[in-house]
Short mmCIF file of C-alpha atoms in Angstrom, two decimals:
data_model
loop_
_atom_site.label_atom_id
_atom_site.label_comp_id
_atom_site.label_asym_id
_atom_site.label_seq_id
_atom_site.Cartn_x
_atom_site.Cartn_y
_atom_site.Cartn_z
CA UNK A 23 -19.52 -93.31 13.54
CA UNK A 24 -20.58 -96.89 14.85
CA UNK A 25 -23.12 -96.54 17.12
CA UNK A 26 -22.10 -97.70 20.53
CA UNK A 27 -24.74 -99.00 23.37
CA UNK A 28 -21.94 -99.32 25.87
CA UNK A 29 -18.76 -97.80 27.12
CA UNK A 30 -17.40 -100.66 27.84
CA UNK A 31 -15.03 -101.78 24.32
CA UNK A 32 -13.66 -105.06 25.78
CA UNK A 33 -13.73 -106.72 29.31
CA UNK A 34 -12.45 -109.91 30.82
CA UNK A 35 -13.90 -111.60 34.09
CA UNK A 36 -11.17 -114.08 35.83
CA UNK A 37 -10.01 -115.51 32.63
CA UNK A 38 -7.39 -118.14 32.40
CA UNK A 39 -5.63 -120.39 29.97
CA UNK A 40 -3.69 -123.34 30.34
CA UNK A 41 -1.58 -125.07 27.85
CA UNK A 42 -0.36 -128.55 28.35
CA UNK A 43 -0.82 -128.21 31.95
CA UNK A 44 1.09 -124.86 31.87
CA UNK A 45 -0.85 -122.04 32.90
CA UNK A 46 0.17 -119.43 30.31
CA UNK A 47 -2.78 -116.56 32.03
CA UNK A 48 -4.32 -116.84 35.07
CA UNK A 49 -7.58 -114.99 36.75
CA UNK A 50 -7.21 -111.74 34.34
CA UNK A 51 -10.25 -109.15 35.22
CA UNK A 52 -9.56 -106.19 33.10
CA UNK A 53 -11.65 -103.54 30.75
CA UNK A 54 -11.17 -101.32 28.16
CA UNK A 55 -13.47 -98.18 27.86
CA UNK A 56 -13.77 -96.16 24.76
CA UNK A 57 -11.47 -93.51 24.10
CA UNK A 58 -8.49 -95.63 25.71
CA UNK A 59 -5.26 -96.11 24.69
CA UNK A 60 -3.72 -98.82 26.33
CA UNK A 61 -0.22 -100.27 26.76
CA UNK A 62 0.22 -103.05 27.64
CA UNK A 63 4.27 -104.83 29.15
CA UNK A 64 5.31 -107.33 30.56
CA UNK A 65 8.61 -109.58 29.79
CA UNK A 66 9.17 -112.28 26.98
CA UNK A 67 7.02 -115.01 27.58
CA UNK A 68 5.13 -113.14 30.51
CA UNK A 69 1.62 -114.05 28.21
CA UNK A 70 1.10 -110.74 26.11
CA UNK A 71 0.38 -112.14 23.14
CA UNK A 72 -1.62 -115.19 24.21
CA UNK A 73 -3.48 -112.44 26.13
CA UNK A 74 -4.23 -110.25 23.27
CA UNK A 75 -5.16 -114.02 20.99
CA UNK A 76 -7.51 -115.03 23.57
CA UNK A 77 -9.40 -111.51 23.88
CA UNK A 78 -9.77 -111.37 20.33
CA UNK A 79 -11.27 -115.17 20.56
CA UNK A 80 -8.78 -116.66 18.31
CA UNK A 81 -8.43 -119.72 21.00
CA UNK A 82 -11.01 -120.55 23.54
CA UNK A 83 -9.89 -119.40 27.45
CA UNK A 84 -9.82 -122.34 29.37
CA UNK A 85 -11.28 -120.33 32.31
CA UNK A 86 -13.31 -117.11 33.48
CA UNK A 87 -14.84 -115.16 30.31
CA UNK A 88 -13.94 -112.17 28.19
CA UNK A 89 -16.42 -109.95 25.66
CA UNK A 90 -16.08 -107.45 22.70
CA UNK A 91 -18.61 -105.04 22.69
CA UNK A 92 -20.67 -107.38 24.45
CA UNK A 93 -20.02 -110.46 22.95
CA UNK A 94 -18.38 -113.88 23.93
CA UNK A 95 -15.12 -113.03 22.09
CA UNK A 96 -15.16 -117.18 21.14
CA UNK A 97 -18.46 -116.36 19.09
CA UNK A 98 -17.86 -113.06 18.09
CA UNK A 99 -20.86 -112.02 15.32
CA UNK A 100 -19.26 -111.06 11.88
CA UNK A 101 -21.14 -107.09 12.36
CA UNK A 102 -18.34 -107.22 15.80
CA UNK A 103 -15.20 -108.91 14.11
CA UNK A 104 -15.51 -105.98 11.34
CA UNK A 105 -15.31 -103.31 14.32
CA UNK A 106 -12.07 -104.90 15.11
CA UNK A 107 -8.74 -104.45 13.57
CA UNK A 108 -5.58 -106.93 14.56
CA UNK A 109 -1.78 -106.55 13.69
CA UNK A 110 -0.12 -109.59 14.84
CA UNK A 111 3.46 -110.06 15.80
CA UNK A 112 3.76 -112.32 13.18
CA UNK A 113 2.71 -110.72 9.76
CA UNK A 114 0.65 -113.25 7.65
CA UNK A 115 1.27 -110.96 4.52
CA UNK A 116 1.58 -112.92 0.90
CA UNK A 117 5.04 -112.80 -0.18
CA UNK A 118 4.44 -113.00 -3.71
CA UNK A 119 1.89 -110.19 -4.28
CA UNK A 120 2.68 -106.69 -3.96
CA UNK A 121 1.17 -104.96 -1.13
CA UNK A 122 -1.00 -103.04 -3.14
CA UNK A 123 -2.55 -106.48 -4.41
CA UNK A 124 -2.23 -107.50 -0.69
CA UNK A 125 -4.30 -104.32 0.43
CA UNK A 126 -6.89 -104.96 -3.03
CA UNK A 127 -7.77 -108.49 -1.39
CA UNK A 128 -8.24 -107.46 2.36
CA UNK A 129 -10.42 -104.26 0.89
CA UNK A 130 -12.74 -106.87 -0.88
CA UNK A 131 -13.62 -108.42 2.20
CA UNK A 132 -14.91 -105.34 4.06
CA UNK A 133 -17.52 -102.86 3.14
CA UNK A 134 -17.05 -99.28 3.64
CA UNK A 135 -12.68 -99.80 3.27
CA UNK A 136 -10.93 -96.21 3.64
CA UNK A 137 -8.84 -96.34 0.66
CA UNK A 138 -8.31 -92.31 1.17
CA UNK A 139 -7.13 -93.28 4.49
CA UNK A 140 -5.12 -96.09 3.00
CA UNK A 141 -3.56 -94.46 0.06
CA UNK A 142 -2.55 -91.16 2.45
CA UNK A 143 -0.75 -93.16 5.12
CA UNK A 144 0.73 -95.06 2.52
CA UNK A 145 2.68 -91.87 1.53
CA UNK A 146 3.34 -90.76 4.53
CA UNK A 147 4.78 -94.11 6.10
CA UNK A 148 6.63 -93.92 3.20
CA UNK A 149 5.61 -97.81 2.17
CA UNK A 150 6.77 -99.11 -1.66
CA UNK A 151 2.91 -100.77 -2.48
CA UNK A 152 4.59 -101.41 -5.78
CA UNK A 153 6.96 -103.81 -4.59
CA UNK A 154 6.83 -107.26 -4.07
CA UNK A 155 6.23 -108.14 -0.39
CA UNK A 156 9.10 -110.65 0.05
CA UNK A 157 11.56 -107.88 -1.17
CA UNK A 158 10.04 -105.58 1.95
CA UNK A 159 11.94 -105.18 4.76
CA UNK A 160 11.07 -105.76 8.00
CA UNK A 161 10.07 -102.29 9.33
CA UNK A 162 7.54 -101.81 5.78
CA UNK A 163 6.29 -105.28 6.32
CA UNK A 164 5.09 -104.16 10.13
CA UNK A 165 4.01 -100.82 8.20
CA UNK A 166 1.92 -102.57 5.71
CA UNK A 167 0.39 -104.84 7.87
CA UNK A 168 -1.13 -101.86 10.39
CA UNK A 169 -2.82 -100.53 7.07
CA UNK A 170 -4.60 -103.97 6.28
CA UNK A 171 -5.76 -103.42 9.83
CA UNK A 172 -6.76 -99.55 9.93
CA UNK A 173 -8.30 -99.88 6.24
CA UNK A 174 -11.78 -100.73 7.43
CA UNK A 175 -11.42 -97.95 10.10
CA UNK A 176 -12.18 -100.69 12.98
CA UNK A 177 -13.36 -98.85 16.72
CA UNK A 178 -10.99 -101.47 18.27
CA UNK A 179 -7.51 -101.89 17.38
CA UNK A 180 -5.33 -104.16 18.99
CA UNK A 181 -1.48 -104.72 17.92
CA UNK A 182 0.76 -106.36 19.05
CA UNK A 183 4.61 -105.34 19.06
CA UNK A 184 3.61 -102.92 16.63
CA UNK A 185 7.04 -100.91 16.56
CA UNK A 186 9.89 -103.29 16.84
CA UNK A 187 11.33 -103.16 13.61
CA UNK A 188 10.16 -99.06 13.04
CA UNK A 189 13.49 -96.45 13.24
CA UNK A 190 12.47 -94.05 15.86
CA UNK A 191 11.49 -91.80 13.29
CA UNK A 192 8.65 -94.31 11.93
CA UNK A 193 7.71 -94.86 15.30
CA UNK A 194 6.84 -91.30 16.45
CA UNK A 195 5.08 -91.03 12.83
CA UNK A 196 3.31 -94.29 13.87
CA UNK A 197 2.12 -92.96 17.50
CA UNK A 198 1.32 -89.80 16.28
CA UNK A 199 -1.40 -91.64 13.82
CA UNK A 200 -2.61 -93.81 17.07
CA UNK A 201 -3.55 -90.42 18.87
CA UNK A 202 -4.90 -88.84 15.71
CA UNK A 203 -7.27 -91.99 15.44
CA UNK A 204 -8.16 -92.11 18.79
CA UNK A 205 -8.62 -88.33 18.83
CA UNK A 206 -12.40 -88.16 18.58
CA UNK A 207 -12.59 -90.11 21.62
CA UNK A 208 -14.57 -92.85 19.92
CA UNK A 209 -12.18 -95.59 19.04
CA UNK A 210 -9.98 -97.55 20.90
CA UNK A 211 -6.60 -98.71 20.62
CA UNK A 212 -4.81 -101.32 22.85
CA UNK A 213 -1.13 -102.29 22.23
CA UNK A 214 1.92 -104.43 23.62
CA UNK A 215 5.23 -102.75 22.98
CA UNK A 216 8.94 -103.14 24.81
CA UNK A 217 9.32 -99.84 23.68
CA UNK A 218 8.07 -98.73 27.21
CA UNK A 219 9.28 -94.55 26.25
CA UNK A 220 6.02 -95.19 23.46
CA UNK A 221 4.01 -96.14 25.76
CA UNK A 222 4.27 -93.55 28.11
CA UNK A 223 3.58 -91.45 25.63
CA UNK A 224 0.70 -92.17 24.28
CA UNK A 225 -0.96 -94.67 26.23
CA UNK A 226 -3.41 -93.12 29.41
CA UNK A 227 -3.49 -96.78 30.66
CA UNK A 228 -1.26 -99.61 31.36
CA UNK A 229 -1.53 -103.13 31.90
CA UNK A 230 0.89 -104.89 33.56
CA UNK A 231 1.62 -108.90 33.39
CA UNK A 232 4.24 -111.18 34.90
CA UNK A 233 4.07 -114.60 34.90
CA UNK A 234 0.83 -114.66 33.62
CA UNK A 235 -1.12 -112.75 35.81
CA UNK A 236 -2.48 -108.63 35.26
CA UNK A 237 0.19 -107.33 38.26
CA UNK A 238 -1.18 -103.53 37.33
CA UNK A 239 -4.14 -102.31 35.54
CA UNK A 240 -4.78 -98.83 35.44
CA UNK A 241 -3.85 -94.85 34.81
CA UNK A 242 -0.16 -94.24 33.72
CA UNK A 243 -0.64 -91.31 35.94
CA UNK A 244 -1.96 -93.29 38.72
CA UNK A 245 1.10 -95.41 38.66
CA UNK A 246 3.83 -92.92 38.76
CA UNK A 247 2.23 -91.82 41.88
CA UNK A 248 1.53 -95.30 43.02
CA UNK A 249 5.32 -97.01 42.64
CA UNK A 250 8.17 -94.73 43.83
CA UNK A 251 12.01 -95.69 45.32
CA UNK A 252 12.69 -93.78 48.83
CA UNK A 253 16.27 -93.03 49.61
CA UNK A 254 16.16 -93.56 53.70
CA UNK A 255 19.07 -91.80 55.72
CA UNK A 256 19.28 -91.93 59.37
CA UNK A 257 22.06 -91.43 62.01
CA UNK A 258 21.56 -94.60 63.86
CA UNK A 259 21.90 -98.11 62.09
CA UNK A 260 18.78 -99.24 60.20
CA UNK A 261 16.92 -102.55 60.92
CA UNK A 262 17.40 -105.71 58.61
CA UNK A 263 13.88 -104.98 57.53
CA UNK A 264 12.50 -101.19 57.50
CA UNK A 265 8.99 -102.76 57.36
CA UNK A 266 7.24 -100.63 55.08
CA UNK A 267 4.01 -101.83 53.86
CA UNK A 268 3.82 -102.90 49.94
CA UNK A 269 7.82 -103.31 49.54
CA UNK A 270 8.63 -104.74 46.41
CA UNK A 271 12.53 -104.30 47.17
CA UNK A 272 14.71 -103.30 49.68
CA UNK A 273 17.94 -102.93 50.27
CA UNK A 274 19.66 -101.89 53.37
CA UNK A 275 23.22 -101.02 54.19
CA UNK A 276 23.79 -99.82 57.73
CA UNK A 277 22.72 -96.15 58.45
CA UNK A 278 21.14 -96.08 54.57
CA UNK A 279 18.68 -98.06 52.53
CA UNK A 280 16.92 -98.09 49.39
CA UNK A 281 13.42 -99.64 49.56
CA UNK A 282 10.81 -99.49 45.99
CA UNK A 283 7.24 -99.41 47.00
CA UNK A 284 3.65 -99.68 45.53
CA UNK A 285 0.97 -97.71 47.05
CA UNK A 286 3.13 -95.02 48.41
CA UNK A 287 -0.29 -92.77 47.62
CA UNK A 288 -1.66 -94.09 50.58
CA UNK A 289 1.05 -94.07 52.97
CA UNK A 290 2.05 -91.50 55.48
CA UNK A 291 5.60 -90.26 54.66
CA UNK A 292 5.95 -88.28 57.64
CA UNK A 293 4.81 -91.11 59.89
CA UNK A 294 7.25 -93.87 58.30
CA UNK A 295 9.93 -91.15 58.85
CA UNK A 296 8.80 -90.92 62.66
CA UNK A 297 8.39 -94.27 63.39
CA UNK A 298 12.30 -95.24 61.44
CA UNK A 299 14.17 -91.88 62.81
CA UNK A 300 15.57 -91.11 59.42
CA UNK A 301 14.79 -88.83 56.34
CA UNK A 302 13.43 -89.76 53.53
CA UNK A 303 13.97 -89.11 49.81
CA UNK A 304 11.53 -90.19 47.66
CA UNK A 305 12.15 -90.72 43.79
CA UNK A 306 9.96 -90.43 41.39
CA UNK A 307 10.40 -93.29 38.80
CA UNK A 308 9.90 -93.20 35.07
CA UNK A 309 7.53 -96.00 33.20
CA UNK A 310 11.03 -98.45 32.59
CA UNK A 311 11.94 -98.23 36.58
CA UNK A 312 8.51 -98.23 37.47
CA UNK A 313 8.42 -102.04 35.07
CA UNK A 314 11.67 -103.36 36.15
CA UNK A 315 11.29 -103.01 40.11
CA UNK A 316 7.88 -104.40 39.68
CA UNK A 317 9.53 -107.36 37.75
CA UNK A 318 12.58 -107.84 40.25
CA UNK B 4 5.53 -73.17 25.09
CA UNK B 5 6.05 -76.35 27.33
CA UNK B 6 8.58 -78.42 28.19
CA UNK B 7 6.93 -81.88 28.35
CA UNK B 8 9.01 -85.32 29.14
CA UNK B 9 7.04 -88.13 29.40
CA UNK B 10 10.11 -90.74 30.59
CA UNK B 11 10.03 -88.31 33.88
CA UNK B 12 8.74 -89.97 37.07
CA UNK B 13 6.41 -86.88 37.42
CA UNK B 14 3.48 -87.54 35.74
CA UNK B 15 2.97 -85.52 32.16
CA UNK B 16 -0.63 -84.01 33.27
CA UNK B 17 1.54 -82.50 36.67
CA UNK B 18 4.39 -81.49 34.67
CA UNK B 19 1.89 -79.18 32.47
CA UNK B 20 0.26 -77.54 35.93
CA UNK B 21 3.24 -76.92 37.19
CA UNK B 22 4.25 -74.66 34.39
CA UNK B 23 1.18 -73.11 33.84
CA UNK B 24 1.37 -72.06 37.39
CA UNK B 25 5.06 -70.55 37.51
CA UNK B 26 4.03 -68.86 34.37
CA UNK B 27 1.10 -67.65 35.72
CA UNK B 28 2.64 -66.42 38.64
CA UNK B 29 5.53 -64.64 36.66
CA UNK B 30 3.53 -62.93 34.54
CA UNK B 31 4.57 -64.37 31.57
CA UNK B 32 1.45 -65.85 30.99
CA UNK B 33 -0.92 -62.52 31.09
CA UNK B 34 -4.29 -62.77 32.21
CA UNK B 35 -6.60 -63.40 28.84
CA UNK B 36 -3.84 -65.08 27.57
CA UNK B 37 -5.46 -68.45 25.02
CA UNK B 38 -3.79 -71.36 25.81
CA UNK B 39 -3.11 -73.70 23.09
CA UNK B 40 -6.21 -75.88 22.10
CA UNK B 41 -5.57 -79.52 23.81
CA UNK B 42 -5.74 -80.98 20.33
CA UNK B 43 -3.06 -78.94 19.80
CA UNK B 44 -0.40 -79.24 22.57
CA UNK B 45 -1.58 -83.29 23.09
CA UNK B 46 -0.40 -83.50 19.03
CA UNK B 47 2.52 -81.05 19.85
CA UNK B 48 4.27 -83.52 22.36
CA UNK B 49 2.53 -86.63 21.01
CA UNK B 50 0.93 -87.47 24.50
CA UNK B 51 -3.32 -88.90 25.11
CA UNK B 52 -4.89 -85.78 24.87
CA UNK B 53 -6.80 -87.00 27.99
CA UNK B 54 -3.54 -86.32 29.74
CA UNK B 55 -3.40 -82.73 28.88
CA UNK B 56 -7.33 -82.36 29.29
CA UNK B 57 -6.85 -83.43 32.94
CA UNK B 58 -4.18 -80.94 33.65
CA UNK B 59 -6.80 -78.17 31.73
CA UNK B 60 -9.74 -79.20 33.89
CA UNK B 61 -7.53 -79.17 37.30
CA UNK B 62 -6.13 -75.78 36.76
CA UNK B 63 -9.62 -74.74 36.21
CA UNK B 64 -10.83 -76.19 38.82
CA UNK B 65 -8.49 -74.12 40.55
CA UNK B 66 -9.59 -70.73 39.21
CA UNK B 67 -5.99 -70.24 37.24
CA UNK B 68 -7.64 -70.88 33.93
CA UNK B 69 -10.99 -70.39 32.38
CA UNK B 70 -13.05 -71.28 29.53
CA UNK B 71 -15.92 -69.86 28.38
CA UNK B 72 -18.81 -71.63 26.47
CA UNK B 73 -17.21 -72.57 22.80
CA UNK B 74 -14.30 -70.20 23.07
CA UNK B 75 -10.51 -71.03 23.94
CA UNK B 76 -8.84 -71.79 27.47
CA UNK B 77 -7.80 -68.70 28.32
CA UNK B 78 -5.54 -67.60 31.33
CA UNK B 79 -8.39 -66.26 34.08
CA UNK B 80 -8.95 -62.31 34.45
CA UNK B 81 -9.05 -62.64 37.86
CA UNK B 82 -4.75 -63.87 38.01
CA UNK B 83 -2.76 -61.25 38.64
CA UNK B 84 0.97 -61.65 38.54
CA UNK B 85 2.22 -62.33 41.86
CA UNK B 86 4.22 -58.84 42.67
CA UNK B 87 5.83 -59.89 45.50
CA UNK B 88 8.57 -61.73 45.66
CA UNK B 89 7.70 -64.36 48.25
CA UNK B 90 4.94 -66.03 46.01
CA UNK B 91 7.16 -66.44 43.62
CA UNK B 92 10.04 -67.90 45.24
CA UNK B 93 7.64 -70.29 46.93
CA UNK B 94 7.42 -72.04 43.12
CA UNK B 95 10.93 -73.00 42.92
CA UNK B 96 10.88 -74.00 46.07
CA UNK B 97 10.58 -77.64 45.39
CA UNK B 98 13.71 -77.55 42.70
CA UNK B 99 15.87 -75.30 45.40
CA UNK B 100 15.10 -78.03 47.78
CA UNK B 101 16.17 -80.67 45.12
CA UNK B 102 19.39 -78.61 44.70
CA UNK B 103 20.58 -78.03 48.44
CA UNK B 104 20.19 -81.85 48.53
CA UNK B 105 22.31 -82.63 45.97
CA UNK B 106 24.63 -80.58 47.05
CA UNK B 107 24.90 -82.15 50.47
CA UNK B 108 25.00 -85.63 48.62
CA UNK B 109 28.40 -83.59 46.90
CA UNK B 110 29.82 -82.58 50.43
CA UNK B 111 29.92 -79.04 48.75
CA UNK B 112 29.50 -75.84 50.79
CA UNK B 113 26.87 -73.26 50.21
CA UNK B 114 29.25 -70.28 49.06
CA UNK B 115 30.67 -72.78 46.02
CA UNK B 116 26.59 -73.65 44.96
CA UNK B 117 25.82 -69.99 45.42
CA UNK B 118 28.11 -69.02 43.55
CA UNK B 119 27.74 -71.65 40.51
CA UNK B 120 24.36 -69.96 40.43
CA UNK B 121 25.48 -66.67 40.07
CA UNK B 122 28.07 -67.61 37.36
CA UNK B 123 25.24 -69.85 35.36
CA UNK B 124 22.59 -66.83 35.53
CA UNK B 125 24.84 -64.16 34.06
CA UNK B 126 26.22 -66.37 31.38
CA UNK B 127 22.21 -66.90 30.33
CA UNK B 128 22.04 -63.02 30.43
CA UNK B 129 25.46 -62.14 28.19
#
């Protein structure tokens, strides 16, 4: 095992980054402690991937700061970069080798490569190294490229969109081998998927972002209790506006209303259903209700 | 052992103590009873282990389970089965409550529900 000074895997500090005048992430202060699993959503174009690309120090933030282990992720030292492992959305695999030549070439450039590792996911994911990449299809191409990142056994993996082209049956093999790396407590793994029922699975954290900017950070848990939808009934007509603080949505028709909330944690239920006269329902919401009435 | 859905708007690490408990409470999880290892149930259900860690330490915490240095979680001595009826029935409160609701929602009458009841518990027991 790596030996690790610090808790703290990967953190950002107000970082931004703007593209042609378009501000593609703005003020993002998150962190990553070891042991996480981390999930991150947020709709197409919302900035995942340019996140994940700037974090990594692929492209230089054009504001605030972010660190690996420590380090300016712009200057990461080679001993860091080989404690990180990347699967991009876009596989840069060589069509024309096989992927166990593929594999052979990535090996060389680490020490210490797991080909035990390799080799056994290999059969279990059920991926043809024999073949030709270009006759792959798309679901063994996303498979082989997670084993040229897990091969050096990195403490921080990061993928993104890891699972689109898996059947669900590849995917649940996939998440189980996220929690039996992570298992130990000791590595970290942080992920963008639109498969939101993967994430709140296996993920213990979530991130969040809309438009750019890190809406949520923090324990799945946390925000199941956090975001909710009450049902409000009352005998007397309702006002326009019920008023209830942190109201991402509302919607009311006469004597009834549906209204989504954030915070409800913190809130008195029995006092909002004082001060309105009516009873309250409140629903619990799932990860994909929790995303889409923060996203309305 | 446990029923664990992770798309619910209950959180997984609640959904755990909450069975625990009614199983506790019924009896059907004896006192000295091991609980499976967390490693276990977290690879079970494919969930962060830390999720079913938390609802370990919590129901600790709360004197239901116990763990003593090195060995297994184990349902505490001290739990006895809750005899009486009332304890019991104070458990499934929460999903009666969920229930009479619904059925209001349905403009149904209590002697239709009550009896849907009794028709779905003896078909379990045929």
């Amino acid at each position: 095992m790596n030996d690790s000074r610090t808790d703290s895997v990967l953190s950002t500090q107000h970082l931004g980054k703007t593209i042609g005048g378009r501000a593609i992430l703005s003020d993002i202060s998150v962190s990553l402690d070891r042991g996480d699993v981390v999930g991150v959503i947020g709709k197409n174009g919302a900035g995942k991937t340019t996140l994940l690309e700037t974090v990594l120090g692929f492209s230089p933030a054009t504001a605030g700061s972010s660190q690996i282990y420590g380090h300016d992720s712009f200057m990461l030292p080679a001993a860091v970069k080989s404690r990180v492992g990347f699967v991009p959305q876009q596989d840069d695999l060589m069509g024309m080798l096989t992927g166990k030549q593929q594999l052979g070439l990535v090996a060389a450039l680490y020490g210490g490569w797991d080909s035990g590792l390799i080799d056994r996911l290999a059969g279990e994911w059920e991926v043809p190294l024999q073949q030709r990449i270009a006759t792959l299809s798309g679901g063994e191409r996303q498979k082989l490229s997670t084993l040229l990142a897990l091969g050096h056994r990195p403490d921080l993996l990061v993928l993104d969109e890891p699972v689109s082209s898996l059947d669900p049956i590849a995917r649940r093999r996939f998440l189980q081998q996220i929690l039996e790396y992570t298992a130990d407590q000791q590595r970290t793994v942080l992920f963008s998927s639109h498969i939101v029922s993967d994430l709140e699975r296996v993920a213990n954290r979530i991130w969040i972002i809309r438009d750019g900017q890190m809406i949520w950070q923090g324990d799945l848990d946390a925000l199941k209790e956090s975001v909710v939808r009450l049902h409000v009934r009352a005998s007397q007509p309702l006002p326009a506006s019920l008023d209830i603080p942190h109201t991402l949505f509302e919607q009311v028709t006469g004597t009834s209303a549906v209204v989504a909330v954030s915070h409800w944690e913190q809130s008195d239920p029995a006092a909002v259903s004082r001060r309105l006269n009516a009873d309250i329902e409140v629903e619990a919401l799932g990860l994909e209700d929790i995303f889409l009435e923060l996203n309305r | 052992m446990f029923i664990l859905k992770p798309e619910l708007g209950i959180p997984i690490y609640r959904q755990l103590i909450d069975q625990v408990r009614r199983m506790v409470a019924s009896g059907q999880l004896a006192p000295g009873t091991v609980l499976p290892s967390v490693r276990e149930l977290a690879d079970a259900h494919t969930v962060h282990p830390m999720t079913i860690s938390k609802a370990y330490s919590q129901l600790e915490a709360e004197g239901l389970l116990e763990r003593n240095r090195g060995k297994p979680m184990t349902v505490a001595s001290s739990q006895k089965p809750q005899a009486g009826i009332a304890p019991r029935l104070k458990q499934i409160e929460p999903q009666v409550e969920q229930l009479v609701l619904a059925s209001r929602q349905l403009d149904l009458r209590e002697k239709d529900v009550t009896g849907l009841i009794k028709r779905k518990w003896e078909q379990d027991h045929e």
